[in-house]
């Protein structure tokens, strides 16, 4: 049976250390989260981020706009936050409504306050193998989880399923920077199972139940980033858990695996940006 990669346990450890560190700061980090519209999942994510930040001593504010807000209003708000010295971290919750250009909005965030690491500056640094101000939260959390369990990355074949800018794309580059041999699979990939069968480390970030036990190599490490509810409201990941846990050596559960690590990384990034700007 595979060892469970316990994201909650590691998150709690990280948060205890951060709370202690923040208690020694004379001025506190301040995270502003911008939420546009009423996407229920985004509302839950933003609520969780705010609760967690406040619990460990980060000042946190949510700016909530209705879905019909104009792009320039949003961008002007970001400029105002960029110029506000008390604000040390800015996050624009994605997705944004269709009439707003995600690129224009993210590009407006000052790279030194870009707590997601999504601005072209920070992405460019990441993809040229240099150090961005911070690394994107979900892939960062996944690497912390792998490191916590002593899982080697260098020389391994890592297969990333999904190529989003939030997870798949930065994940593939961060694994490459750690000297994995990386294959990225996506909706046009042919023979997905043939490729996943060769993965030593499989990261699935699709949001659909696509990874079956028989698609895995014996002893592989499985990281499940997907999260969605079925008709009865039960949470699932991309990976069929029971059969996969009999084949893999390590597996992250849903919930309780990657999700808590994304929040922990956001808190780490908020403190890193604050310390860089001291
Ligand atoms: N939506 C889903 N995940 C994320 C994330 O990590 N950052 C932002 N900004 N939006 C998201």
PDB file of C-alpha atoms and ligand atoms in Angstrom:
ATOM      1  CA  UNK A   1       0.000   0.000   0.000  1.00  0.00           C
ATOM      2  CA  UNK A   2       1.195   3.474  -0.863  1.00  0.00           C
ATOM      3  CA  UNK A   3       2.260   5.939   1.820  1.00  0.00           C
ATOM      4  CA  UNK A   4      -0.198   8.840   2.011  1.00  0.00           C
ATOM      5  CA  UNK A   5       1.382  12.255   1.368  1.00  0.00           C
ATOM      6  CA  UNK A   6      -0.256  14.145   4.212  1.00  0.00           C
ATOM      7  CA  UNK A   7      -0.601  17.768   3.123  1.00  0.00           C
ATOM      8  CA  UNK A   8      -2.570  18.785   6.214  1.00  0.00           C
ATOM      9  CA  UNK A   9       0.155  17.651   8.583  1.00  0.00           C
ATOM     10  CA  UNK A  10       2.892  19.497   6.682  1.00  0.00           C
ATOM     11  CA  UNK A  11       0.680  22.584   6.292  1.00  0.00           C
ATOM     12  CA  UNK A  12       0.117  22.698  10.047  1.00  0.00           C
ATOM     13  CA  UNK A  13       3.854  22.424  10.710  1.00  0.00           C
ATOM     14  CA  UNK A  14       4.594  25.248   8.245  1.00  0.00           C
ATOM     15  CA  UNK A  15       1.874  27.472   9.743  1.00  0.00           C
ATOM     16  CA  UNK A  16       3.118  26.990  13.317  1.00  0.00           C
ATOM     17  CA  UNK A  17       6.624  28.071  12.227  1.00  0.00           C
ATOM     18  CA  UNK A  18       5.265  31.035  10.256  1.00  0.00           C
ATOM     19  CA  UNK A  19       3.058  32.229  13.115  1.00  0.00           C
ATOM     20  CA  UNK A  20       6.071  32.187  15.413  1.00  0.00           C
ATOM     21  CA  UNK A  21       8.179  34.094  12.864  1.00  0.00           C
ATOM     22  CA  UNK A  22       5.470  36.712  12.197  1.00  0.00           C
ATOM     23  CA  UNK A  23       5.027  37.292  15.946  1.00  0.00           C
ATOM     24  CA  UNK A  24       8.593  38.666  15.986  1.00  0.00           C
ATOM     25  CA  UNK A  25       7.874  41.241  13.225  1.00  0.00           C
ATOM     26  CA  UNK A  26       7.295  44.800  14.350  1.00  0.00           C
ATOM     27  CA  UNK A  27       5.202  45.574  11.242  1.00  0.00           C
ATOM     28  CA  UNK A  28       3.012  42.809   9.800  1.00  0.00           C
ATOM     29  CA  UNK A  29       2.711  41.556   6.202  1.00  0.00           C
ATOM     30  CA  UNK A  30      -0.537  42.556   4.487  1.00  0.00           C
ATOM     31  CA  UNK A  31      -2.152  40.381   1.821  1.00  0.00           C
ATOM     32  CA  UNK A  32      -4.898  41.849  -0.361  1.00  0.00           C
ATOM     33  CA  UNK A  33      -7.008  39.354  -2.323  1.00  0.00           C
ATOM     34  CA  UNK A  34      -9.129  40.636  -5.203  1.00  0.00           C
ATOM     35  CA  UNK A  35     -12.219  38.578  -5.953  1.00  0.00           C
ATOM     36  CA  UNK A  36     -14.396  39.339  -8.974  1.00  0.00           C
ATOM     37  CA  UNK A  37     -17.893  37.869  -9.293  1.00  0.00           C
ATOM     38  CA  UNK A  38     -19.603  35.128  -7.347  1.00  0.00           C
ATOM     39  CA  UNK A  39     -17.971  31.877  -8.460  1.00  0.00           C
ATOM     40  CA  UNK A  40     -18.791  29.607  -5.454  1.00  0.00           C
ATOM     41  CA  UNK A  41     -15.466  27.728  -5.525  1.00  0.00           C
ATOM     42  CA  UNK A  42     -13.495  31.001  -5.683  1.00  0.00           C
ATOM     43  CA  UNK A  43     -15.483  32.376  -2.753  1.00  0.00           C
ATOM     44  CA  UNK A  44     -14.582  29.322  -0.657  1.00  0.00           C
ATOM     45  CA  UNK A  45     -10.888  29.469  -1.672  1.00  0.00           C
ATOM     46  CA  UNK A  46     -10.664  33.185  -0.891  1.00  0.00           C
ATOM     47  CA  UNK A  47     -12.422  32.713   2.469  1.00  0.00           C
ATOM     48  CA  UNK A  48      -9.963  29.952   3.384  1.00  0.00           C
ATOM     49  CA  UNK A  49      -6.968  32.076   2.378  1.00  0.00           C
ATOM     50  CA  UNK A  50      -8.187  34.996   4.474  1.00  0.00           C
ATOM     51  CA  UNK A  51      -8.937  32.860   7.544  1.00  0.00           C
ATOM     52  CA  UNK A  52      -5.553  31.193   7.384  1.00  0.00           C
ATOM     53  CA  UNK A  53      -3.689  34.488   6.953  1.00  0.00           C
ATOM     54  CA  UNK A  54      -5.446  36.103   9.901  1.00  0.00           C
ATOM     55  CA  UNK A  55      -4.851  33.068  12.107  1.00  0.00           C
ATOM     56  CA  UNK A  56      -1.068  33.360  11.753  1.00  0.00           C
ATOM     57  CA  UNK A  57      -0.833  37.149  12.090  1.00  0.00           C
ATOM     58  CA  UNK A  58      -0.931  38.315   8.460  1.00  0.00           C
ATOM     59  CA  UNK A  59      -3.214  41.291   7.876  1.00  0.00           C
ATOM     60  CA  UNK A  60      -5.649  40.219   5.187  1.00  0.00           C
ATOM     61  CA  UNK A  61      -8.194  42.150   3.199  1.00  0.00           C
ATOM     62  CA  UNK A  62     -10.557  40.955   0.471  1.00  0.00           C
ATOM     63  CA  UNK A  63     -11.642  43.428  -2.216  1.00  0.00           C
ATOM     64  CA  UNK A  64     -14.806  42.041  -3.789  1.00  0.00           C
ATOM     65  CA  UNK A  65     -16.153  43.360  -7.120  1.00  0.00           C
ATOM     66  CA  UNK A  66     -19.297  42.338  -8.966  1.00  0.00           C
ATOM     67  CA  UNK A  67     -18.774  40.344 -12.188  1.00  0.00           C
ATOM     68  CA  UNK A  68     -19.666  43.306 -14.442  1.00  0.00           C
ATOM     69  CA  UNK A  69     -16.770  45.480 -13.230  1.00  0.00           C
ATOM     70  CA  UNK A  70     -14.754  47.134 -16.020  1.00  0.00           C
ATOM     71  CA  UNK A  71     -11.181  46.042 -16.591  1.00  0.00           C
ATOM     72  CA  UNK A  72      -9.726  49.525 -16.084  1.00  0.00           C
ATOM     73  CA  UNK A  73     -11.381  49.856 -12.651  1.00  0.00           C
ATOM     74  CA  UNK A  74      -9.699  46.644 -11.593  1.00  0.00           C
ATOM     75  CA  UNK A  75      -6.352  47.732 -13.017  1.00  0.00           C
ATOM     76  CA  UNK A  76      -6.587  51.131 -11.311  1.00  0.00           C
ATOM     77  CA  UNK A  77      -7.237  49.364  -7.997  1.00  0.00           C
ATOM     78  CA  UNK A  78      -4.140  47.216  -8.534  1.00  0.00           C
ATOM     79  CA  UNK A  79      -2.054  50.353  -9.249  1.00  0.00           C
ATOM     80  CA  UNK A  80      -3.370  51.870  -6.016  1.00  0.00           C
ATOM     81  CA  UNK A  81      -2.373  48.707  -4.082  1.00  0.00           C
ATOM     82  CA  UNK A  82       1.060  48.695  -5.787  1.00  0.00           C
ATOM     83  CA  UNK A  83       1.639  52.210  -4.443  1.00  0.00           C
ATOM     84  CA  UNK A  84       0.309  51.496  -0.952  1.00  0.00           C
ATOM     85  CA  UNK A  85       3.333  50.784   1.268  1.00  0.00           C
ATOM     86  CA  UNK A  86       1.231  48.925   3.860  1.00  0.00           C
ATOM     87  CA  UNK A  87       0.247  46.309   1.225  1.00  0.00           C
ATOM     88  CA  UNK A  88       3.002  43.718   0.774  1.00  0.00           C
ATOM     89  CA  UNK A  89       1.208  41.026  -1.257  1.00  0.00           C
ATOM     90  CA  UNK A  90      -1.507  41.115  -3.938  1.00  0.00           C
ATOM     91  CA  UNK A  91      -3.494  38.157  -5.297  1.00  0.00           C
ATOM     92  CA  UNK A  92      -6.150  38.295  -8.002  1.00  0.00           C
ATOM     93  CA  UNK A  93      -8.298  35.179  -7.657  1.00  0.00           C
ATOM     94  CA  UNK A  94      -8.761  33.343 -10.969  1.00  0.00           C
ATOM     95  CA  UNK A  95     -10.793  32.753 -13.055  1.00  0.00           C
ATOM     96  CA  UNK A  96     -11.859  36.276 -14.047  1.00  0.00           C
ATOM     97  CA  UNK A  97     -15.051  37.015 -16.025  1.00  0.00           C
ATOM     98  CA  UNK A  98     -14.607  36.605 -19.801  1.00  0.00           C
ATOM     99  CA  UNK A  99     -14.770  40.333 -20.640  1.00  0.00           C
ATOM    100  CA  UNK A 100     -11.652  41.011 -18.554  1.00  0.00           C
ATOM    101  CA  UNK A 101      -8.168  40.260 -19.931  1.00  0.00           C
ATOM    102  CA  UNK A 102      -6.373  38.065 -17.413  1.00  0.00           C
ATOM    103  CA  UNK A 103      -3.001  39.025 -18.931  1.00  0.00           C
ATOM    104  CA  UNK A 104      -3.648  42.776 -18.583  1.00  0.00           C
ATOM    105  CA  UNK A 105      -4.772  42.381 -14.982  1.00  0.00           C
ATOM    106  CA  UNK A 106      -1.924  40.136 -13.846  1.00  0.00           C
ATOM    107  CA  UNK A 107       0.600  42.305 -15.700  1.00  0.00           C
ATOM    108  CA  UNK A 108      -0.577  45.294 -13.619  1.00  0.00           C
ATOM    109  CA  UNK A 109       0.604  43.696 -10.348  1.00  0.00           C
ATOM    110  CA  UNK A 110       4.038  44.879  -9.178  1.00  0.00           C
ATOM    111  CA  UNK A 111       6.321  41.799  -9.409  1.00  0.00           C
ATOM    112  CA  UNK A 112       7.545  42.426  -5.844  1.00  0.00           C
ATOM    113  CA  UNK A 113       3.960  42.099  -4.568  1.00  0.00           C
ATOM    114  CA  UNK A 114       2.928  39.259  -6.913  1.00  0.00           C
ATOM    115  CA  UNK A 115       2.285  36.562  -4.299  1.00  0.00           C
ATOM    116  CA  UNK A 116       1.207  33.966  -6.917  1.00  0.00           C
ATOM    117  CA  UNK A 117       4.358  34.431  -8.996  1.00  0.00           C
ATOM    118  CA  UNK A 118       2.122  34.838 -12.081  1.00  0.00           C
ATOM    119  CA  UNK A 119       3.342  38.169 -13.512  1.00  0.00           C
ATOM    120  CA  UNK A 120       5.363  38.033 -16.753  1.00  0.00           C
ATOM    121  CA  UNK A 121       8.454  39.117 -14.766  1.00  0.00           C
ATOM    122  CA  UNK A 122       8.204  36.283 -12.246  1.00  0.00           C
ATOM    123  CA  UNK A 123       7.112  33.722 -14.852  1.00  0.00           C
ATOM    124  CA  UNK A 124       9.998  34.823 -17.097  1.00  0.00           C
ATOM    125  CA  UNK A 125      12.485  34.374 -14.263  1.00  0.00           C
ATOM    126  CA  UNK A 126      11.079  30.915 -13.506  1.00  0.00           C
ATOM    127  CA  UNK A 127      11.195  29.795 -17.141  1.00  0.00           C
ATOM    128  CA  UNK A 128      14.754  31.007 -17.619  1.00  0.00           C
ATOM    129  CA  UNK A 129      15.889  28.983 -14.606  1.00  0.00           C
ATOM    130  CA  UNK A 130      16.464  32.090 -12.455  1.00  0.00           C
ATOM    131  CA  UNK A 131      14.920  32.934  -9.100  1.00  0.00           C
ATOM    132  CA  UNK A 132      11.571  34.766  -9.256  1.00  0.00           C
ATOM    133  CA  UNK A 133      10.467  36.782  -6.195  1.00  0.00           C
ATOM    134  CA  UNK A 134       8.241  33.814  -5.369  1.00  0.00           C
ATOM    135  CA  UNK A 135       7.232  30.535  -7.021  1.00  0.00           C
ATOM    136  CA  UNK A 136       3.580  29.730  -7.918  1.00  0.00           C
ATOM    137  CA  UNK A 137       1.800  28.323  -4.848  1.00  0.00           C
ATOM    138  CA  UNK A 138       0.483  24.932  -5.968  1.00  0.00           C
ATOM    139  CA  UNK A 139       3.689  23.643  -7.630  1.00  0.00           C
ATOM    140  CA  UNK A 140       5.730  25.046  -4.743  1.00  0.00           C
ATOM    141  CA  UNK A 141       3.519  23.160  -2.266  1.00  0.00           C
ATOM    142  CA  UNK A 142       3.904  19.945  -4.262  1.00  0.00           C
ATOM    143  CA  UNK A 143       7.717  20.183  -4.194  1.00  0.00           C
ATOM    144  CA  UNK A 144       7.634  20.871  -0.437  1.00  0.00           C
ATOM    145  CA  UNK A 145       5.501  17.750   0.020  1.00  0.00           C
ATOM    146  CA  UNK A 146       7.875  15.604  -2.091  1.00  0.00           C
ATOM    147  CA  UNK A 147      10.861  16.965  -0.147  1.00  0.00           C
ATOM    148  CA  UNK A 148       9.163  16.326   3.203  1.00  0.00           C
ATOM    149  CA  UNK A 149       8.851  12.629   2.338  1.00  0.00           C
ATOM    150  CA  UNK A 150      12.422  12.440   1.014  1.00  0.00           C
ATOM    151  CA  UNK A 151      11.322  11.703  -2.566  1.00  0.00           C
ATOM    152  CA  UNK A 152      14.154  12.295  -5.057  1.00  0.00           C
ATOM    153  CA  UNK A 153      13.343  14.261  -8.186  1.00  0.00           C
ATOM    154  CA  UNK A 154      16.641  14.492 -10.107  1.00  0.00           C
ATOM    155  CA  UNK A 155      16.851  12.003 -12.959  1.00  0.00           C
ATOM    156  CA  UNK A 156      13.255  10.811 -12.508  1.00  0.00           C
ATOM    157  CA  UNK A 157      10.715  10.805 -15.306  1.00  0.00           C
ATOM    158  CA  UNK A 158       8.038  13.263 -14.179  1.00  0.00           C
ATOM    159  CA  UNK A 159       4.805  13.340 -16.170  1.00  0.00           C
ATOM    160  CA  UNK A 160       2.606  16.399 -15.698  1.00  0.00           C
ATOM    161  CA  UNK A 161      -0.966  16.084 -16.975  1.00  0.00           C
ATOM    162  CA  UNK A 162      -2.415  19.558 -17.614  1.00  0.00           C
ATOM    163  CA  UNK A 163      -0.708  22.736 -18.848  1.00  0.00           C
ATOM    164  CA  UNK A 164      -2.517  25.553 -17.030  1.00  0.00           C
ATOM    165  CA  UNK A 165      -0.571  28.637 -15.974  1.00  0.00           C
ATOM    166  CA  UNK A 166      -1.699  28.036 -12.383  1.00  0.00           C
ATOM    167  CA  UNK A 167      -0.363  24.482 -12.041  1.00  0.00           C
ATOM    168  CA  UNK A 168       0.753  22.330 -14.991  1.00  0.00           C
ATOM    169  CA  UNK A 169       3.003  24.758 -16.845  1.00  0.00           C
ATOM    170  CA  UNK A 170       4.972  26.132 -13.854  1.00  0.00           C
ATOM    171  CA  UNK A 171       5.048  22.628 -12.305  1.00  0.00           C
ATOM    172  CA  UNK A 172       6.756  21.213 -15.391  1.00  0.00           C
ATOM    173  CA  UNK A 173       9.405  23.950 -15.309  1.00  0.00           C
ATOM    174  CA  UNK A 174      10.012  23.602 -11.562  1.00  0.00           C
ATOM    175  CA  UNK A 175      10.495  19.841 -11.959  1.00  0.00           C
ATOM    176  CA  UNK A 176      12.869  20.522 -14.859  1.00  0.00           C
ATOM    177  CA  UNK A 177      14.794  22.992 -12.689  1.00  0.00           C
ATOM    178  CA  UNK A 178      15.147  20.149 -10.163  1.00  0.00           C
ATOM    179  CA  UNK A 179      16.662  17.969 -12.929  1.00  0.00           C
ATOM    180  CA  UNK A 180      13.701  15.687 -13.619  1.00  0.00           C
ATOM    181  CA  UNK A 181      13.071  14.518 -17.179  1.00  0.00           C
ATOM    182  CA  UNK A 182       9.674  16.075 -17.804  1.00  0.00           C
ATOM    183  CA  UNK A 183       6.825  15.160 -20.139  1.00  0.00           C
ATOM    184  CA  UNK A 184       3.779  17.431 -20.293  1.00  0.00           C
ATOM    185  CA  UNK A 185       0.484  15.866 -21.383  1.00  0.00           C
ATOM    186  CA  UNK A 186      -2.702  17.746 -22.271  1.00  0.00           C
ATOM    187  CA  UNK A 187      -6.034  17.457 -24.049  1.00  0.00           C
ATOM    188  CA  UNK A 188      -4.377  16.737 -27.436  1.00  0.00           C
ATOM    189  CA  UNK A 189      -2.025  14.072 -26.099  1.00  0.00           C
ATOM    190  CA  UNK A 190      -2.374  10.690 -27.792  1.00  0.00           C
ATOM    191  CA  UNK A 191      -1.929   7.475 -25.818  1.00  0.00           C
ATOM    192  CA  UNK A 192      -1.972   9.160 -22.415  1.00  0.00           C
ATOM    193  CA  UNK A 193      -1.859   5.798 -20.608  1.00  0.00           C
ATOM    194  CA  UNK A 194       1.307   4.744 -22.463  1.00  0.00           C
ATOM    195  CA  UNK A 195       3.044   7.883 -21.234  1.00  0.00           C
ATOM    196  CA  UNK A 196       1.740   7.820 -17.639  1.00  0.00           C
ATOM    197  CA  UNK A 197       2.878   4.162 -17.420  1.00  0.00           C
ATOM    198  CA  UNK A 198       6.466   5.408 -17.723  1.00  0.00           C
ATOM    199  CA  UNK A 199       6.129   8.071 -15.002  1.00  0.00           C
ATOM    200  CA  UNK A 200       8.192   7.803 -11.818  1.00  0.00           C
ATOM    201  CA  UNK A 201       6.365  10.923 -10.612  1.00  0.00           C
ATOM    202  CA  UNK A 202       2.895  11.687 -11.962  1.00  0.00           C
ATOM    203  CA  UNK A 203       1.257  15.058 -11.333  1.00  0.00           C
ATOM    204  CA  UNK A 204      -2.325  15.305 -12.558  1.00  0.00           C
ATOM    205  CA  UNK A 205      -3.955  18.740 -12.673  1.00  0.00           C
ATOM    206  CA  UNK A 206      -6.943  18.429 -14.961  1.00  0.00           C
ATOM    207  CA  UNK A 207     -10.110  18.538 -12.832  1.00  0.00           C
ATOM    208  CA  UNK A 208     -11.550  15.353 -14.346  1.00  0.00           C
ATOM    209  CA  UNK A 209     -11.428  11.759 -13.199  1.00  0.00           C
ATOM    210  CA  UNK A 210      -8.884  10.595 -15.816  1.00  0.00           C
ATOM    211  CA  UNK A 211      -6.131   8.636 -14.039  1.00  0.00           C
ATOM    212  CA  UNK A 212      -6.956   4.958 -13.488  1.00  0.00           C
ATOM    213  CA  UNK A 213      -4.870   2.450 -11.562  1.00  0.00           C
ATOM    214  CA  UNK A 214      -3.869   0.559 -14.703  1.00  0.00           C
ATOM    215  CA  UNK A 215      -2.269   3.736 -16.124  1.00  0.00           C
ATOM    216  CA  UNK A 216       0.409   3.737 -13.400  1.00  0.00           C
ATOM    217  CA  UNK A 217       3.863   2.207 -13.129  1.00  0.00           C
ATOM    218  CA  UNK A 218       4.419   0.071 -10.049  1.00  0.00           C
ATOM    219  CA  UNK A 219       6.069   2.080  -7.247  1.00  0.00           C
ATOM    220  CA  UNK A 220       5.435   5.498  -8.793  1.00  0.00           C
ATOM    221  CA  UNK A 221       4.631   8.699  -6.874  1.00  0.00           C
ATOM    222  CA  UNK A 222       1.165  10.126  -7.580  1.00  0.00           C
ATOM    223  CA  UNK A 223       0.258  13.756  -6.965  1.00  0.00           C
ATOM    224  CA  UNK A 224      -3.421  14.551  -7.442  1.00  0.00           C
ATOM    225  CA  UNK A 225      -4.142  18.256  -7.936  1.00  0.00           C
ATOM    226  CA  UNK A 226      -7.691  17.844  -9.269  1.00  0.00           C
ATOM    227  CA  UNK A 227     -10.648  18.606  -7.053  1.00  0.00           C
ATOM    228  CA  UNK A 228     -14.327  18.478  -7.958  1.00  0.00           C
ATOM    229  CA  UNK A 229     -17.647  17.380  -6.475  1.00  0.00           C
ATOM    230  CA  UNK A 230     -19.747  14.514  -7.805  1.00  0.00           C
ATOM    231  CA  UNK A 231     -23.566  14.596  -7.979  1.00  0.00           C
ATOM    232  CA  UNK A 232     -23.856  13.695  -4.280  1.00  0.00           C
ATOM    233  CA  UNK A 233     -21.463  16.460  -3.206  1.00  0.00           C
ATOM    234  CA  UNK A 234     -18.525  14.116  -2.461  1.00  0.00           C
ATOM    235  CA  UNK A 235     -15.055  15.509  -3.309  1.00  0.00           C
ATOM    236  CA  UNK A 236     -12.909  13.677  -5.856  1.00  0.00           C
ATOM    237  CA  UNK A 237      -9.526  14.145  -7.482  1.00  0.00           C
ATOM    238  CA  UNK A 238      -8.219  13.258 -10.960  1.00  0.00           C
ATOM    239  CA  UNK A 239      -6.952   9.914  -9.707  1.00  0.00           C
ATOM    240  CA  UNK A 240      -8.960   6.753  -8.951  1.00  0.00           C
ATOM    241  CA  UNK A 241      -7.660   6.477  -5.401  1.00  0.00           C
ATOM    242  CA  UNK A 242      -8.238   2.890  -4.215  1.00  0.00           C
ATOM    243  CA  UNK A 243      -6.652   0.951  -7.113  1.00  0.00           C
ATOM    244  CA  UNK A 244      -3.892   3.568  -7.517  1.00  0.00           C
ATOM    245  CA  UNK A 245      -2.904   3.371  -3.858  1.00  0.00           C
ATOM    246  CA  UNK A 246      -2.222  -0.359  -4.328  1.00  0.00           C
ATOM    247  CA  UNK A 247       0.221   0.321  -7.198  1.00  0.00           C
ATOM    248  CA  UNK A 248       1.962   3.575  -6.217  1.00  0.00           C
ATOM    249  CA  UNK A 249       4.598   3.934  -3.490  1.00  0.00           C
ATOM    250  CA  UNK A 250       3.306   7.402  -2.465  1.00  0.00           C
ATOM    251  CA  UNK A 251       0.002   9.101  -3.222  1.00  0.00           C
ATOM    252  CA  UNK A 252      -1.573  12.420  -2.263  1.00  0.00           C
ATOM    253  CA  UNK A 253      -5.235  12.200  -1.184  1.00  0.00           C
ATOM    254  CA  UNK A 254      -8.121  14.503  -2.144  1.00  0.00           C
ATOM    255  CA  UNK A 255      -8.957  16.279   0.055  1.00  0.00           C
ATOM    256  CA  UNK A 256      -5.970  16.651   2.400  1.00  0.00           C
ATOM    257  CA  UNK A 257      -3.059  16.473  -0.038  1.00  0.00           C
ATOM    258  CA  UNK A 258      -2.213  19.318  -2.397  1.00  0.00           C
ATOM    259  CA  UNK A 259      -4.995  21.741  -1.323  1.00  0.00           C
ATOM    260  CA  UNK A 260      -3.608  22.467   2.157  1.00  0.00           C
ATOM    261  CA  UNK A 261      -0.106  22.803   0.669  1.00  0.00           C
ATOM    262  CA  UNK A 262      -1.301  25.513  -1.748  1.00  0.00           C
ATOM    263  CA  UNK A 263      -2.509  27.581   1.209  1.00  0.00           C
ATOM    264  CA  UNK A 264       0.707  26.938   3.158  1.00  0.00           C
ATOM    265  CA  UNK A 265       2.730  28.105   0.121  1.00  0.00           C
ATOM    266  CA  UNK A 266       0.636  31.248  -0.181  1.00  0.00           C
ATOM    267  CA  UNK A 267       1.429  32.080   3.437  1.00  0.00           C
ATOM    268  CA  UNK A 268       5.136  31.320   2.884  1.00  0.00           C
ATOM    269  CA  UNK A 269       5.132  33.528  -0.226  1.00  0.00           C
ATOM    270  CA  UNK A 270       3.418  36.369   1.654  1.00  0.00           C
ATOM    271  CA  UNK A 271       6.129  36.292   4.302  1.00  0.00           C
ATOM    272  CA  UNK A 272       8.927  35.976   1.698  1.00  0.00           C
ATOM    273  CA  UNK A 273       7.706  39.066  -0.182  1.00  0.00           C
ATOM    274  CA  UNK A 274       7.437  40.968   3.099  1.00  0.00           C
ATOM    275  CA  UNK A 275      10.976  40.023   4.140  1.00  0.00           C
ATOM    276  CA  UNK A 276      12.387  40.905   0.682  1.00  0.00           C
ATOM    277  CA  UNK A 277      10.921  44.372   0.963  1.00  0.00           C
ATOM    278  CA  UNK A 278      12.186  45.167   4.451  1.00  0.00           C
TER     279      UNK A 278
HETATM  280  N1  LIG B   1      -7.564  29.908  -8.769  1.00  0.00           N
HETATM  281  C1  LIG B   1      -7.304  28.601  -8.518  1.00  0.00           C
HETATM  282  N2  LIG B   1      -6.073  28.471  -7.985  1.00  0.00           N
HETATM  283  C2  LIG B   1      -5.537  29.702  -7.903  1.00  0.00           C
HETATM  284  C3  LIG B   1      -4.279  30.202  -7.438  1.00  0.00           C
HETATM  285  O1  LIG B   1      -3.383  29.478  -6.987  1.00  0.00           O
HETATM  286  N3  LIG B   1      -4.127  31.555  -7.515  1.00  0.00           N
HETATM  287  C4  LIG B   1      -5.086  32.377  -8.011  1.00  0.00           C
HETATM  288  N4  LIG B   1      -4.822  33.670  -8.060  1.00  0.00           N
HETATM  289  N5  LIG B   1      -6.254  31.945  -8.460  1.00  0.00           N
HETATM  290  C5  LIG B   1      -6.478  30.610  -8.402  1.00  0.00           C
END
